[in-house]
Coordinates of C-alpha atoms and ligand atoms in Angstrom, one line a residue:
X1 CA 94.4 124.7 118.3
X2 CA 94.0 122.0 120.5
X3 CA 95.3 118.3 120.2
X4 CA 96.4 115.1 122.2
X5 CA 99.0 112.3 122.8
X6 CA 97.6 108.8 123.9
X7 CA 98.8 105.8 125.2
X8 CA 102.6 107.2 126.2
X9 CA 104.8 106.9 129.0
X10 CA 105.0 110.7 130.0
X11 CA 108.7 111.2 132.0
X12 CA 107.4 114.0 134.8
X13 CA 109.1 115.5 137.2
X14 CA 107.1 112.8 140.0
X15 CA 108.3 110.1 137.7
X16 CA 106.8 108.0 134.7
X17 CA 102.8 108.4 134.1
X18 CA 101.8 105.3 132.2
X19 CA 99.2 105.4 129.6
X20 CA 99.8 109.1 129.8
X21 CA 96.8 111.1 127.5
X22 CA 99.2 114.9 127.2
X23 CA 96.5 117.3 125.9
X24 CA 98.0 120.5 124.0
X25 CA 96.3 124.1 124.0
X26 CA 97.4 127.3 122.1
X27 CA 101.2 126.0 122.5
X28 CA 101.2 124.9 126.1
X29 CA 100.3 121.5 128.4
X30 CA 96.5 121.7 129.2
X31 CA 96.1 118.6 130.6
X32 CA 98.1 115.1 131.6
X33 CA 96.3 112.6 132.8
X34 CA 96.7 108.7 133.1
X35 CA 93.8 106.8 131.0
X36 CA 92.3 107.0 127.6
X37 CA 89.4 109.8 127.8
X38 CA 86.6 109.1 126.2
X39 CA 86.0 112.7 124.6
X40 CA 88.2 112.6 121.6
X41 CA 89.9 115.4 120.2
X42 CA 89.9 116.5 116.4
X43 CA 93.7 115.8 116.4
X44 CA 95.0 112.6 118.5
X45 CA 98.5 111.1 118.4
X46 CA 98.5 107.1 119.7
X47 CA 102.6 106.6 120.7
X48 CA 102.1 103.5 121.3
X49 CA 103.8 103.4 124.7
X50 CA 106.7 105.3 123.5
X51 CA 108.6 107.6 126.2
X52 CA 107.3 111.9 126.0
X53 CA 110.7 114.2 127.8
X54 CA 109.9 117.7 128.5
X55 CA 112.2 119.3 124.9
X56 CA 116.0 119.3 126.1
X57 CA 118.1 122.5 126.7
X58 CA 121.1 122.5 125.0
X59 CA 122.8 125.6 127.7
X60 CA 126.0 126.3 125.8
X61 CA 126.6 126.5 122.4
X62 CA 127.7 129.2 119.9
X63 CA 125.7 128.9 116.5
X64 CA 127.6 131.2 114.3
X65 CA 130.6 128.4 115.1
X66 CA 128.3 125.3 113.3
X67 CA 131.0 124.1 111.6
X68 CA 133.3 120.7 111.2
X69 CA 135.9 119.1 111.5
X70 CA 137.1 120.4 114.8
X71 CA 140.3 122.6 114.9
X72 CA 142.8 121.4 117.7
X73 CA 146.2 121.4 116.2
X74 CA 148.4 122.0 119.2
X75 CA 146.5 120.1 121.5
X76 CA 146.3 120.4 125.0
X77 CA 146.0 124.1 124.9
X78 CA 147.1 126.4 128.2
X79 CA 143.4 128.2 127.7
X80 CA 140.7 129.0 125.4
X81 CA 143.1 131.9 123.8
X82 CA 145.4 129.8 121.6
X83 CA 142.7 127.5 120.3
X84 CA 141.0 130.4 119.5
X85 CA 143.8 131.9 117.6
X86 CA 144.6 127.9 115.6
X87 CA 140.8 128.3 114.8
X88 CA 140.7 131.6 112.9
X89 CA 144.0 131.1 110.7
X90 CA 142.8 127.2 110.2
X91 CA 141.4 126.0 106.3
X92 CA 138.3 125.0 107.7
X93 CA 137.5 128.3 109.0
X94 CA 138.5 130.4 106.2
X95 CA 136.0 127.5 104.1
X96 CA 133.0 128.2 107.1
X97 CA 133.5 131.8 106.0
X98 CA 132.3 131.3 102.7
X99 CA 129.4 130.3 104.4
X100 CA 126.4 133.5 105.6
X101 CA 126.0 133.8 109.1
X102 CA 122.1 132.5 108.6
X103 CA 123.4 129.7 107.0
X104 CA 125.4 129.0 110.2
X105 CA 122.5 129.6 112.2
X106 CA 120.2 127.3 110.3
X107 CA 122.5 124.5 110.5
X108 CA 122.7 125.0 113.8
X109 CA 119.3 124.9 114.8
X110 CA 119.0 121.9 112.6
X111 CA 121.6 120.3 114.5
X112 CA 120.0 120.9 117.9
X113 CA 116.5 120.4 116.7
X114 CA 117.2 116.9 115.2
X115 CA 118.7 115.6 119.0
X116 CA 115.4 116.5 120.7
X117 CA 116.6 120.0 121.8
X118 CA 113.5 122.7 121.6
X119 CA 115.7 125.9 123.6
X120 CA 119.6 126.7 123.0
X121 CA 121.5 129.3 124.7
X122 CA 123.5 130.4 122.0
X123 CA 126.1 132.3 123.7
X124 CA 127.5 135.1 121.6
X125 CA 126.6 139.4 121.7
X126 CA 122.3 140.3 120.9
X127 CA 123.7 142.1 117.5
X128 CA 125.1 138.9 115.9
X129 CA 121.8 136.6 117.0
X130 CA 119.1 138.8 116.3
X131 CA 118.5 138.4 112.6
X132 CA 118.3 135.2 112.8
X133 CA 115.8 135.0 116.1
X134 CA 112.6 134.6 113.8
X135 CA 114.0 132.1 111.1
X136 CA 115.0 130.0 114.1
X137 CA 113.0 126.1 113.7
X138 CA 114.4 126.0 117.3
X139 CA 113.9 128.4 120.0
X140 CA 117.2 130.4 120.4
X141 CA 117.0 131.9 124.0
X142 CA 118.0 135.6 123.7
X143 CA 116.8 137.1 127.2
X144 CA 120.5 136.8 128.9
X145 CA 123.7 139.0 130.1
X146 CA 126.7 138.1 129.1
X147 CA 130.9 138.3 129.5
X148 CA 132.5 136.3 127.0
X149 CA 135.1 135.8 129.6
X150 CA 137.0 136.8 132.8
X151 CA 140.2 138.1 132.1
X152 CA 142.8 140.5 130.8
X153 CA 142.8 139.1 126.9
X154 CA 138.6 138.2 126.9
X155 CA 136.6 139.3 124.1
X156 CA 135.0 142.3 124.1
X157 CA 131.9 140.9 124.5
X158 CA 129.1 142.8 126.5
X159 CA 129.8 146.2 129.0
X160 CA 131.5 144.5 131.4
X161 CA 130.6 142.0 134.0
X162 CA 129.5 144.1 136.6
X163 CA 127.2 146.3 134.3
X164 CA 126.1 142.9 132.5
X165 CA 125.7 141.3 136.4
X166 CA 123.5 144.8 137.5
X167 CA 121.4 143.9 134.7
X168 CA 120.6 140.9 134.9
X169 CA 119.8 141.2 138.5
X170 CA 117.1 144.1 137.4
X171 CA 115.7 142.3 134.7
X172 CA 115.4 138.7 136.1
X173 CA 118.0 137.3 133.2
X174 CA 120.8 135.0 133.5
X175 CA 124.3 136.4 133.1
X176 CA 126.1 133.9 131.2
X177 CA 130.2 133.8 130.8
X178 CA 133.0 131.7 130.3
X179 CA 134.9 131.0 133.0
X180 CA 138.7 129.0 134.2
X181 CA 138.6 127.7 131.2
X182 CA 142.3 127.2 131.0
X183 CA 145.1 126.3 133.8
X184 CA 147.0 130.0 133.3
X185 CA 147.1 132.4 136.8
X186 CA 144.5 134.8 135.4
X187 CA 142.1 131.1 134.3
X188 CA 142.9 129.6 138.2
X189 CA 141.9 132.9 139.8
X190 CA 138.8 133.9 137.5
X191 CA 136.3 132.8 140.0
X192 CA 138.0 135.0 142.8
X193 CA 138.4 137.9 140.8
X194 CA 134.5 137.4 139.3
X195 CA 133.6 137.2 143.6
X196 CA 135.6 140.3 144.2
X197 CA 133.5 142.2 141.7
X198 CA 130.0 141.2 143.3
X199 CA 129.0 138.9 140.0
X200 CA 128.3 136.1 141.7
X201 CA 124.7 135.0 142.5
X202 CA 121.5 133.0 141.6
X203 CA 121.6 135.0 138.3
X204 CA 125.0 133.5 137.4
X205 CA 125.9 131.1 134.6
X206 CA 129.3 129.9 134.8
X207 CA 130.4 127.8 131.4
X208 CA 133.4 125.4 131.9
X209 CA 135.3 126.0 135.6
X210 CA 138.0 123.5 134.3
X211 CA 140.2 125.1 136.7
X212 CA 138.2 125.5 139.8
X213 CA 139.8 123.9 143.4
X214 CA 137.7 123.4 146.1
X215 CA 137.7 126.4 147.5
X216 CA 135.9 127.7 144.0
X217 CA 133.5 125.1 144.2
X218 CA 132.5 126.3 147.9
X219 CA 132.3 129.7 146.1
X220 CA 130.2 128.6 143.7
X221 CA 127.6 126.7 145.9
X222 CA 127.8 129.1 149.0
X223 CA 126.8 132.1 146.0
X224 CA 123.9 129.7 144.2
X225 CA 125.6 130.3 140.7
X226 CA 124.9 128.2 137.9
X227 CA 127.3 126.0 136.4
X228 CA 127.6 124.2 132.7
X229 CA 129.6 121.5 131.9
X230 CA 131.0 120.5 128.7
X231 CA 133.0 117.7 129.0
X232 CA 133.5 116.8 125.1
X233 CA 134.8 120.4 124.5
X234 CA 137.3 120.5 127.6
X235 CA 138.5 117.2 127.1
X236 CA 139.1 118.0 123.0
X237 CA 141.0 120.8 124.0
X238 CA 142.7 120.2 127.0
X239 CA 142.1 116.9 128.5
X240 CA 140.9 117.9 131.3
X241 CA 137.2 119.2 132.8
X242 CA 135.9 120.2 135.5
X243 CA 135.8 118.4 138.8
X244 CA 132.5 117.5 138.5
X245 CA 131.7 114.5 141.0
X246 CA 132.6 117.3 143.6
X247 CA 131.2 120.5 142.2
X248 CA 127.6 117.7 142.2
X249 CA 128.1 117.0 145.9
X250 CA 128.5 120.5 146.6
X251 CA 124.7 120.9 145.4
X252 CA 125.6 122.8 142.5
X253 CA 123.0 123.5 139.8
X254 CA 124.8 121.8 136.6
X255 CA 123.8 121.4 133.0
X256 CA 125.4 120.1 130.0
X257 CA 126.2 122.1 127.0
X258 CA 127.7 120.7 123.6
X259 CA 129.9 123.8 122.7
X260 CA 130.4 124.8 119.0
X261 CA 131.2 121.3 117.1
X262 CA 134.4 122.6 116.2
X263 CA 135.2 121.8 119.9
X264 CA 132.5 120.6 121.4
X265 CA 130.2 117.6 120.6
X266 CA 127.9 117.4 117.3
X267 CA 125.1 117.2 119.6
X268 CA 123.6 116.7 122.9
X269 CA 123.1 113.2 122.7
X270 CA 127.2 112.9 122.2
X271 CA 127.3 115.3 124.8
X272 CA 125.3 112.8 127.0
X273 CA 127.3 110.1 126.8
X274 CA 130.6 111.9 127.4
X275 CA 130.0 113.0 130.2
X276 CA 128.7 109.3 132.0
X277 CA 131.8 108.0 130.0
X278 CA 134.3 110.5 131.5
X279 CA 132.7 110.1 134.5
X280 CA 132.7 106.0 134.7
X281 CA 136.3 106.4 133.6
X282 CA 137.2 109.5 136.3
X283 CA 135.0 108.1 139.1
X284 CA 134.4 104.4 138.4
X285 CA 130.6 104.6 139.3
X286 CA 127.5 105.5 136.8
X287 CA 126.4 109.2 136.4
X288 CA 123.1 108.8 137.0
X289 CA 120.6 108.7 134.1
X290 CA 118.1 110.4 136.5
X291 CA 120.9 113.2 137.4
X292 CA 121.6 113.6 133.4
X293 CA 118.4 113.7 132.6
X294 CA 117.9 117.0 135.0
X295 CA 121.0 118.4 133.3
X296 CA 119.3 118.6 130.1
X297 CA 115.5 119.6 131.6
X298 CA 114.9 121.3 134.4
X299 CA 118.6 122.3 135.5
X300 CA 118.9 124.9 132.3
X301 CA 115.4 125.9 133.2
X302 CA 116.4 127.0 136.2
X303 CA 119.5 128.6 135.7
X304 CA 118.8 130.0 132.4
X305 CA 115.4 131.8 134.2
X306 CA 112.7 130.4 131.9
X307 CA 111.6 127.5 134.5
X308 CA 107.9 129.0 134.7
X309 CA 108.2 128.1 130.8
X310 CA 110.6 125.4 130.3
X311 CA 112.0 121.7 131.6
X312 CA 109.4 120.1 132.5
X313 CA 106.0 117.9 131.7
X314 CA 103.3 119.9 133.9
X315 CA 100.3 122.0 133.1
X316 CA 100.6 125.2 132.1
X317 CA 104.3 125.2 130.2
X318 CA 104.6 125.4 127.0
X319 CA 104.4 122.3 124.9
X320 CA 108.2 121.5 124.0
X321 CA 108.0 117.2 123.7
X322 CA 110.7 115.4 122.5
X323 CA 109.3 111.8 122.1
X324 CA 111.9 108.6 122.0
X325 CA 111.7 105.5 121.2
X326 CA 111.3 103.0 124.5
X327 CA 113.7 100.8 123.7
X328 CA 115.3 100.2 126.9
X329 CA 112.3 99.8 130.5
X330 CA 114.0 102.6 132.1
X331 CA 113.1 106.4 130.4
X332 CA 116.6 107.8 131.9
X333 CA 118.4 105.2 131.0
X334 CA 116.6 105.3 127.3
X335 CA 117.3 109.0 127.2
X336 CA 121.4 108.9 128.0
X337 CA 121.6 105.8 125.2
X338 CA 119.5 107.5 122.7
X339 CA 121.2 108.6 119.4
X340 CA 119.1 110.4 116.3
X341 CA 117.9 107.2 115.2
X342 CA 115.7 107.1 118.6
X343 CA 114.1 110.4 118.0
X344 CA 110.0 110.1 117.0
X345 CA 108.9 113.3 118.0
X346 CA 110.0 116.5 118.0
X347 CA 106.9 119.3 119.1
X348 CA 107.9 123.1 120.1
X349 CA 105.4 125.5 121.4
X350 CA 102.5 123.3 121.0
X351 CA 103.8 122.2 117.5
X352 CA 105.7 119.4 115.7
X353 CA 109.1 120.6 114.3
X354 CA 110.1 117.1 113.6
X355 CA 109.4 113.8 113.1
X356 CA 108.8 110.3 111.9
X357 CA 107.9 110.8 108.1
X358 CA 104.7 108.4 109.2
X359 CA 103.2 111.6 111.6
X360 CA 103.3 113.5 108.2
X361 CA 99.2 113.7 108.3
X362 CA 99.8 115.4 111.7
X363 CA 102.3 118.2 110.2
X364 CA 99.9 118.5 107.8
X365 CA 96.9 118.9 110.7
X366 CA 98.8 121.3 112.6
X367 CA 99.6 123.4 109.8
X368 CA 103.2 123.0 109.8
X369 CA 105.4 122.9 106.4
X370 CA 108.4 121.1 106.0
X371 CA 110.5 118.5 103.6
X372 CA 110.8 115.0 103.9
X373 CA 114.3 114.1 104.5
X374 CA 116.0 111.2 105.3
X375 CA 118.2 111.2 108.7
X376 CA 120.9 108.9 109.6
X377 CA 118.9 106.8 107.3
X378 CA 115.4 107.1 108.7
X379 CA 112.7 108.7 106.6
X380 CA 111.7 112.0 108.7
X381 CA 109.8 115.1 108.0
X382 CA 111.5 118.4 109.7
X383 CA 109.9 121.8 109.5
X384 CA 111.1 124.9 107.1
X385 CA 113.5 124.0 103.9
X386 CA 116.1 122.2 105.2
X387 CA 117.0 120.4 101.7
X388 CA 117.3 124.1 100.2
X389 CA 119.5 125.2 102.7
X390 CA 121.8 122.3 101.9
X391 CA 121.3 122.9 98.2
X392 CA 122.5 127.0 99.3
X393 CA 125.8 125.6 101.2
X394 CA 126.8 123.1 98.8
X395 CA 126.5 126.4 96.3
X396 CA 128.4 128.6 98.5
X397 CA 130.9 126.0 99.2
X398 CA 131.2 124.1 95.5
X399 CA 131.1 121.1 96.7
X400 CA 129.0 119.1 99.2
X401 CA 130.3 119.0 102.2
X402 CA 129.3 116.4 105.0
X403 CA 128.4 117.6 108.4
X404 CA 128.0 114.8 110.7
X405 CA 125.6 117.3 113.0
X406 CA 123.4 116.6 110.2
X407 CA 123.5 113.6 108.5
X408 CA 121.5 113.9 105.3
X409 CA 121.1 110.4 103.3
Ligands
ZN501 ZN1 131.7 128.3 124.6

């Protein structure tokens, strides 16, 4: 199958091409070009100057946790341990457990899906993800290592982190743990005792560091690990994050990740502007929108290992466009103020997921099947049975509950 996009502003990584023409092939970017061709393809798309983003990559979150209202009763925790421990004796959990794990999952690929993001690292154990791989509308990255954490009381997640590190090494794969998240001795010196066991290296993704010093950070950079920062989940649970403005001069490789919503933010687009807020507040100077931008394309790409795939607008990777609305001159600035209202376009693997109920003829082209739904009161179409699945949880739950990661009405 082969279609176009005319007359957009395509955001690549040598800047904005205006009057972009983005030709698709068998799921990936044939062509992108500047200019209206004259050979028309069956299927063409006219944006009408709105902005095409490589699809964003959420890098943490945990799917199976897709789930509100947050759970933070005895706020500012001391690590990730107690939280843990509120959240799995709290009402709202014992109520998410009368929910299926695919359920979860669904609502959680809905959630990322509707912000514009086309990959997620949903960071949890192969066994608990893999059912749900297939039924996924969004692409759940599952070629990955992982620790849950590093220390004495961390889940028991994975064979270790220097069998899991070994691995991922062999197999090209990111190995992806938690990490200082918490202000305890064993959180402060988790980075030392990860060094000390040979885990650190280009194949290293290191979610949180709320606890690293500078001597961490010089760590981090001197070993090329990957960092991901989520400010909205740190700064719920313990009012603090990591020292970002250094770990960025330091020329670390940093993306954002939302967390589960029962810490983190209800989606990347929250995610997005609390990090420029905390760090406008923290710093008193702008993140910049170019710099966030990066965070959410081409920086996950990189560390998560799928950059000859994934992150950005050039020929040959695969067709993941998220399409906004170009509101604002600027397409960073557009992209760190957009909210789900902005979203036109949402196309993964060469195909539309999601969209402005007016592109229904092109669903319909492309041999896609989905429900018209109305979102954050916008008439959309989105792919699969989203309106069923929200029919099964109001069943499982007897009532209907509303999830602001996916505002239905
Ligand atoms: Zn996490």
């Amino acid at each position: 199958m082969e279609w176009e996009i005319v007359n957009s502003k395509a955001v690549t990584p040598q800047g904005v091409l205006e009057n972009a023409t983005i030709r698709i092939k068998d799921g990936r970017i044939s062509s992108l070009s500047s200019g209206i061709p004259k050979d028309v393809l069956p299927i063409r798309i006219n944006l009408r100057g709105n902005f095409v983003y490589p699809g964003l990559i959420n890098a943490h979150d945990h799917l199976l946790g897709t789930y509100l209202p947050k759970v933070g009763t005895n706020r500012p925790y001391l690590n990730w341990l107690p939280w843990d421990n509120d959240l799995k004796s709290s009402v709202v959990y014992a109520e998410r457990q009368q929910l299926e794990p695919e359920q979860l999952y669904l609502l959680g690929s809905y959630k990322n899906l509707i912000s514009g993001v086309t990959s997620v690292l949903d960071h949890i154990p192969h066994f608990v993800q893999k059912p749900f791989l297939d039924k996924s509308p969004v692409r759940i990255l599952e070629r990955f290592t992982l620790a849950h954490s590093i220390c004495s009381y961390s889940l028991g997640w994975g064979d270790g982190p220097q069998i899991e590190y070994a691995r991922a090494k062999e197999g090209n794969l990111p190995f992806v743990t938690h990490i200082s998240e918490g202000f305890d001795e064993e959180s402060k010196n988790a980075l030392r005792e990860l060094n000390s066991l040979g885990c650190l290296g280009e194949n290293t993704v290191l979610v949180h560091g709320i606890a690293f010093d500078a001597e961490d950070i010089k760590t981090v950079s001197k070993t090329k690990a990957n960092l991901v920062w989520c400010p909205e989940s740190n700064l719920f649970m313990f009012g603090k994050t990591a020292p970002i403005r250094e770990i960025l001069e330091a020329g670390i490789n940093v993306s954002l990740g939302t967390d589960s919503p029962m810490s983190g933010s209800i989606n990347i687009f929250q995610e997005i502007r609390a990090a420029r807020e905390f760090f406008a507040k923290e710093y008193g100077k702008e993140l910049d929108p170019k710099i966030v931008f990066k965070m959410v394309t081409e920086n996950p790409a990189k560390a998560l290992r799928v950059e000859n795939d994934l992150g950005k607008l050039e020929i040959g990777k695969k067709a993941d466009l998220l399409v906004l609305s170009s509101e604002k001159e600027d397409a960073y600035q557009t992209l760190c103020t957009a909210d789900l209202k902005s979203v036109r376009l949402v196309v993964k693997d060469g195909k539309p997921s999601y969209g402005d109920l007016s592109l229904k003829d092109f669903f319909d082209e492309t041999g896609v099947t989905g429900r018209e739904i109305k979102i954050a009161g916008t008439d959309k179409y989105l792919a699969g049975d989203p309106l069923g699945l929200l029919e099964s949880v109001t069943r499982a739950l007897g009532y209907k509950k509303d999830l602001a990661f996916f505002p239905v009405g």
